Tab-separated table of C-alpha atoms and ligand atoms in Angstrom:
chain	number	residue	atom	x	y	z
F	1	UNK	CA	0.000	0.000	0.000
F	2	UNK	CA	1.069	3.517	-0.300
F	3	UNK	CA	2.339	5.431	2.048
F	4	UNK	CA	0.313	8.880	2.337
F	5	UNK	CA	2.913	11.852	2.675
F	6	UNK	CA	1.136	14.646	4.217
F	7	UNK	CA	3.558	16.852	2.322
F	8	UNK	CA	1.094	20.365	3.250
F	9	UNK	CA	1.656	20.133	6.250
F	10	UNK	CA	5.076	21.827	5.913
F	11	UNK	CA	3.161	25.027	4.967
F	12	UNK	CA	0.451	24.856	7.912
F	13	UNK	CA	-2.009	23.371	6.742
F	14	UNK	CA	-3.644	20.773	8.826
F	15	UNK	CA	-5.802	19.076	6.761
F	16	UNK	CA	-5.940	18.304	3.082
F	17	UNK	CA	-9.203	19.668	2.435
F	18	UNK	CA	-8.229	23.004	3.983
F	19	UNK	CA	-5.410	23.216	1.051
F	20	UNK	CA	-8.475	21.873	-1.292
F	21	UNK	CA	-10.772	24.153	-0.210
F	22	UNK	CA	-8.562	27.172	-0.653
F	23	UNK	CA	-7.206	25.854	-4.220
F	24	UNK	CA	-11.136	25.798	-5.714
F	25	UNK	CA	-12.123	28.973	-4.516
F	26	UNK	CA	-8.586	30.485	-6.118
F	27	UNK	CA	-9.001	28.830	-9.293
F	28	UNK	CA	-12.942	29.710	-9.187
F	29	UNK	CA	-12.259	32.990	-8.735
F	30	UNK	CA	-10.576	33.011	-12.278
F	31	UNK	CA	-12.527	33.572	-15.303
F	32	UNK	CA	-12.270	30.495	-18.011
F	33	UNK	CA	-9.458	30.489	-20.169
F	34	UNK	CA	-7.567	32.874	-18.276
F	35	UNK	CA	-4.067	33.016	-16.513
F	36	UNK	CA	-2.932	32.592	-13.133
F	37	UNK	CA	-1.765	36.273	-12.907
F	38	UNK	CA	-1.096	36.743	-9.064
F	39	UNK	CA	2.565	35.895	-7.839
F	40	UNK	CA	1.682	34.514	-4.579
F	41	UNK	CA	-0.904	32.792	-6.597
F	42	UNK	CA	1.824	30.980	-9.327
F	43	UNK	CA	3.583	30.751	-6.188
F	44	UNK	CA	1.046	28.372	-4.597
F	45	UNK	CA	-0.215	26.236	-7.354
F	46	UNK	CA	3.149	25.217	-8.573
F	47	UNK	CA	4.054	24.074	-5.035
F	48	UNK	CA	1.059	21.947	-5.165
F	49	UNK	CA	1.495	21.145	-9.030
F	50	UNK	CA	4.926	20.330	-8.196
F	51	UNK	CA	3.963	17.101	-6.307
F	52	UNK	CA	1.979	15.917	-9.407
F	53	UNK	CA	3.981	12.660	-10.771
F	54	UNK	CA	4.294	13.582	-13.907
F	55	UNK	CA	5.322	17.180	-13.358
F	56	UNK	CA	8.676	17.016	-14.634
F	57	UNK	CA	7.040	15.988	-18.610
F	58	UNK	CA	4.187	18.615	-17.989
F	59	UNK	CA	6.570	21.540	-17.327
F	60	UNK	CA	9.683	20.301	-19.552
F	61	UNK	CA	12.168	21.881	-18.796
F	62	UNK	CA	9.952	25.160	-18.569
F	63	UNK	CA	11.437	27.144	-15.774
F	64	UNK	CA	8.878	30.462	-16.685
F	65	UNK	CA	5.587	28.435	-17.392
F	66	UNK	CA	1.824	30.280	-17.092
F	67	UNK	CA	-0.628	28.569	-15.901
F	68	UNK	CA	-4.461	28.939	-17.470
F	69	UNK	CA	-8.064	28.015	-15.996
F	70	UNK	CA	-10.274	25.804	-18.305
F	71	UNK	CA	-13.498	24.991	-17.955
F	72	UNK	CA	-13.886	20.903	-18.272
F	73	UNK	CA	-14.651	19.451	-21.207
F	74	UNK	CA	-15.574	16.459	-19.050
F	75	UNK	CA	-17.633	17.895	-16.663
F	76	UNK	CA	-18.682	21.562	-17.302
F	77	UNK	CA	-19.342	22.315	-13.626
F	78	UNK	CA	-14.982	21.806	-13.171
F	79	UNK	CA	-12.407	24.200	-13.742
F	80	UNK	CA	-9.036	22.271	-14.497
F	81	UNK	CA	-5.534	23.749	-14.819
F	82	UNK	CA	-3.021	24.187	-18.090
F	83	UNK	CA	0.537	24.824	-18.357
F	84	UNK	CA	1.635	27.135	-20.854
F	85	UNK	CA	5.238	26.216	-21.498
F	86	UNK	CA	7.972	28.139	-22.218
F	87	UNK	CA	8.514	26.699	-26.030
F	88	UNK	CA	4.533	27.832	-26.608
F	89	UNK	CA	2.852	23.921	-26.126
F	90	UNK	CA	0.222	23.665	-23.867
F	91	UNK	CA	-0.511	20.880	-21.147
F	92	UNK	CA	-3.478	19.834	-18.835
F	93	UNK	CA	-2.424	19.175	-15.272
F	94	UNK	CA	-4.941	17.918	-12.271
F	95	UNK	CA	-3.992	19.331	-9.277
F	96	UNK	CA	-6.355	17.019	-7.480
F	97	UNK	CA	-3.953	14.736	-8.651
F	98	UNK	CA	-1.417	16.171	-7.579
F	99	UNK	CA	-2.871	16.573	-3.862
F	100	UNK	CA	-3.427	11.961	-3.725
F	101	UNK	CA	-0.766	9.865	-2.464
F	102	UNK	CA	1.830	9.260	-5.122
F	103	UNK	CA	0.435	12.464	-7.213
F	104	UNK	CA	-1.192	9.922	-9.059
F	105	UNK	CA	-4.783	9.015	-9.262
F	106	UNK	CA	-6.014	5.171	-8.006
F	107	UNK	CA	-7.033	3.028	-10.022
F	108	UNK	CA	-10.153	2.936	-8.868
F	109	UNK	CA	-10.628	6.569	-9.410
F	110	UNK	CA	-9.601	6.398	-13.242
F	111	UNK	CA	-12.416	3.442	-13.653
F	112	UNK	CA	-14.811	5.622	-11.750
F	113	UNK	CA	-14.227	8.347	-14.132
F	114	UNK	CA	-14.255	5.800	-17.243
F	115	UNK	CA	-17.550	4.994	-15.830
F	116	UNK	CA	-19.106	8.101	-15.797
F	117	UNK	CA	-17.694	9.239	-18.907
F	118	UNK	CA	-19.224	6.106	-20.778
F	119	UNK	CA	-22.730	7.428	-19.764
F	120	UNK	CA	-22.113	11.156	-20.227
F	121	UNK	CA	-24.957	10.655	-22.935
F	122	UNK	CA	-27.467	9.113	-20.233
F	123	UNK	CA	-26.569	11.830	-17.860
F	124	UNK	CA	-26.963	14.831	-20.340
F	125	UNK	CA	-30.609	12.979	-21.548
F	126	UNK	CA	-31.604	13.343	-17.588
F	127	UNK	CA	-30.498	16.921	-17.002
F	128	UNK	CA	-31.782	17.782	-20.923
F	129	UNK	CA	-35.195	16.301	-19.549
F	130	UNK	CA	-35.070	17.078	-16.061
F	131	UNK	CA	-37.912	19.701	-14.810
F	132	UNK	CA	-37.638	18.693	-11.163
F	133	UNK	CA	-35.503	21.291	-9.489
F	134	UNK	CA	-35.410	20.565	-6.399
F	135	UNK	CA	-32.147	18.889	-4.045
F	136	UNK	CA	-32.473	15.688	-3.681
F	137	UNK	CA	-29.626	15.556	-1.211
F	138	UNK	CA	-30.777	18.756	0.581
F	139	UNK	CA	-34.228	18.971	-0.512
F	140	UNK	CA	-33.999	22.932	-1.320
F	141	UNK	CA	-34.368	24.810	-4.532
F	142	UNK	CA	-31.534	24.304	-7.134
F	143	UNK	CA	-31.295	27.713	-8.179
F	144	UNK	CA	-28.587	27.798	-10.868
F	145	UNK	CA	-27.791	24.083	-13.073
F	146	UNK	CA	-28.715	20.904	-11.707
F	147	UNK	CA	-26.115	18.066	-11.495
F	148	UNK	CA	-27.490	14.535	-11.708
F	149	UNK	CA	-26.870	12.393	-8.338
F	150	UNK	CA	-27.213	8.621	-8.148
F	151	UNK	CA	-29.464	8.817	-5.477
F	152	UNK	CA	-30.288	5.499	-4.840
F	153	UNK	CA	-28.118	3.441	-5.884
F	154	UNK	CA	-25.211	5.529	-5.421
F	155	UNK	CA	-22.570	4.925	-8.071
F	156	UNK	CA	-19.995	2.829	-6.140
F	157	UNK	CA	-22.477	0.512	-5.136
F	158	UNK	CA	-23.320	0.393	-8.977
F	159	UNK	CA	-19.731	0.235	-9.620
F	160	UNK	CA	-20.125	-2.810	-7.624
F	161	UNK	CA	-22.646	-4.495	-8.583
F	162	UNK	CA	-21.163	-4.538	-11.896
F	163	UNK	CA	-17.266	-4.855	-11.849
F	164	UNK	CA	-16.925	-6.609	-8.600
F	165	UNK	CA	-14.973	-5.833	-5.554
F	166	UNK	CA	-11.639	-3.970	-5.451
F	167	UNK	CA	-9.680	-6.931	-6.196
F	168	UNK	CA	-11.778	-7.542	-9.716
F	169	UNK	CA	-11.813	-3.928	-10.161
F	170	UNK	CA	-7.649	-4.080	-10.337
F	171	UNK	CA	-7.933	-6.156	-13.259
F	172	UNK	CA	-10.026	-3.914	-15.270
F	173	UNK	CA	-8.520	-2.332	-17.961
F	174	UNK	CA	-8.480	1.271	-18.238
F	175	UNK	CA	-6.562	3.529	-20.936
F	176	UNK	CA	-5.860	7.551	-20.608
F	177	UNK	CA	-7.298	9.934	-22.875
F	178	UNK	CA	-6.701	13.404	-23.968
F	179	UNK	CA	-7.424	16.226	-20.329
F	180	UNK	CA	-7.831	13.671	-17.490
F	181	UNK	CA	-10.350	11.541	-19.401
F	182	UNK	CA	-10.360	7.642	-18.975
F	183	UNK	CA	-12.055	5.114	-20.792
F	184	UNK	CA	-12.602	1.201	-21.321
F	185	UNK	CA	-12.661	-0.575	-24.146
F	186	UNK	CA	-15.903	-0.608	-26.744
F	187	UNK	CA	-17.278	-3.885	-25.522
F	188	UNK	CA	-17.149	-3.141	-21.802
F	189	UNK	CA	-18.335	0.232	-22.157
F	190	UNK	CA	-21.199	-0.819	-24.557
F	191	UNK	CA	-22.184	-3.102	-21.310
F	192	UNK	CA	-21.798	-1.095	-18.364
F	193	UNK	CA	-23.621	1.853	-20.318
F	194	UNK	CA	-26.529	-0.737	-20.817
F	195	UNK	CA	-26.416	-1.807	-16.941
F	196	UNK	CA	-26.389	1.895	-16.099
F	197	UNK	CA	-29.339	2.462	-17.970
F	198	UNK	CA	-31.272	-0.107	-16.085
F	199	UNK	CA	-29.724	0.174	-12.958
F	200	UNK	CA	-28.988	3.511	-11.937
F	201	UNK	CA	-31.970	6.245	-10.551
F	202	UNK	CA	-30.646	9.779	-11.904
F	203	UNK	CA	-32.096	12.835	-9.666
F	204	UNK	CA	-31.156	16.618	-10.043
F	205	UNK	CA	-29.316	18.116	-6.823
F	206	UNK	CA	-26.808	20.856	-6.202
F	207	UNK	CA	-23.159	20.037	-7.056
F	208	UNK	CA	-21.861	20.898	-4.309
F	209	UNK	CA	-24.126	18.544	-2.197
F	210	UNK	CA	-22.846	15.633	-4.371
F	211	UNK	CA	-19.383	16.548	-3.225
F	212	UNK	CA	-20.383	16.575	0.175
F	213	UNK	CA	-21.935	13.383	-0.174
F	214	UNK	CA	-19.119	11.506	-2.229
F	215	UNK	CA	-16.368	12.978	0.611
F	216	UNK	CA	-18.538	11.545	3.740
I	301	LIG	ZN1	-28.546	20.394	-2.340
């Protein structure tokens, strides 16, 4: 198993999430497709960028990189980060990444984000039909987009139900794709798309409730 090195400690902060929380509200704070332009901002996102695994091919050799907010292509309700390099090329960087043990994701992150991404369609059908807006997490008024929550079951149970327990889950194959995304191959995404379909109970709720909900 790997060893988790609570590396921010060394600048204060006690908890991970207190360095998470203060990272999202920076980068929210930044318009889409903008730059970092703050020093002590720069200053604080490479430190955490720096512990991302792959850093060292993101920056190459780069010692006077920008970095740039994106909105997700994924997931439209994310902001993710870009290096701007010094030779002009352009990179995508997590820096939730770079904040898990190793600077790496698990593995059984990257299948839970293959999962979702192999029924984006089924999700965007539910919030393109959706009229309901109320939480169904904290039962008040959605007032700006709905997000669609597996209520009941929640995804890792359908994750599950379907792949197995961690030990199958290991063995699944998973490949990388262009900004973050992960994906399986045809066949088992054809199938766990179907299952989903069946399975799974879509309701709208704030996004920020599913967070909560997924970190408890
Ligand atoms: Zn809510």
């Amino acid at each position: 198993m790997a060893k988790t090195i609570k590396w921010w400690i060394e600048r204060n902060y006690k908890t991970k999430k207190s360095l998470t929380d203060e990272i999202r509200n920076l980068i929210n704070q930044i318009d889409d497709d903008c730059f970092i332009t703050e020093e002590k901002d720069i200053e604080l996102l490479t430190w955490v960028l720096s512990h991302h695994h792959d850093y060292l091919n993101k920056i190459n050799g780069s010692t006077n990189f920008k970095i740039r907010v994106r909105r997700s292509l994924v997931n439209s309700g994310n902001k993710e980060l870009l290096i701007l390099r010094d030779d002009g090329t352009e990179i995508d960087i997590s820096w939730t990444k770079a904040l898990n043990p190793q600077g790496s994701s698990t593995h059984k992150e990257d299948l839970r984000n293959a999962a979702v991404q192999a029924v984006n369609d089924q999700i965007i059908e539910f919030k393109d039909k959706n009229t309901d807006t109320i939480c169904c997490l904290c039962k008040k008024q959605i007032e700006d987009k709905i997000e669609a929550c597996h209520y009941e079951p929640r995804l890792n149970e359908l994750l599950t139900q379907f792949f197995g327990n961690d030990e199958e889950m290991e063995k699944i194959d998973i490949k990388d794709g262009s900004y973050a995304s992960r994906y399986f191959n045809p066949e088992l995404s054809e199938k766990w798309a179907t299952f989903h379909a069946n399975q799974a109970t879509l309701k709208p709720a704030h996004k920020k409730c599913i967070r909560q909900r997924k970190s408890n």
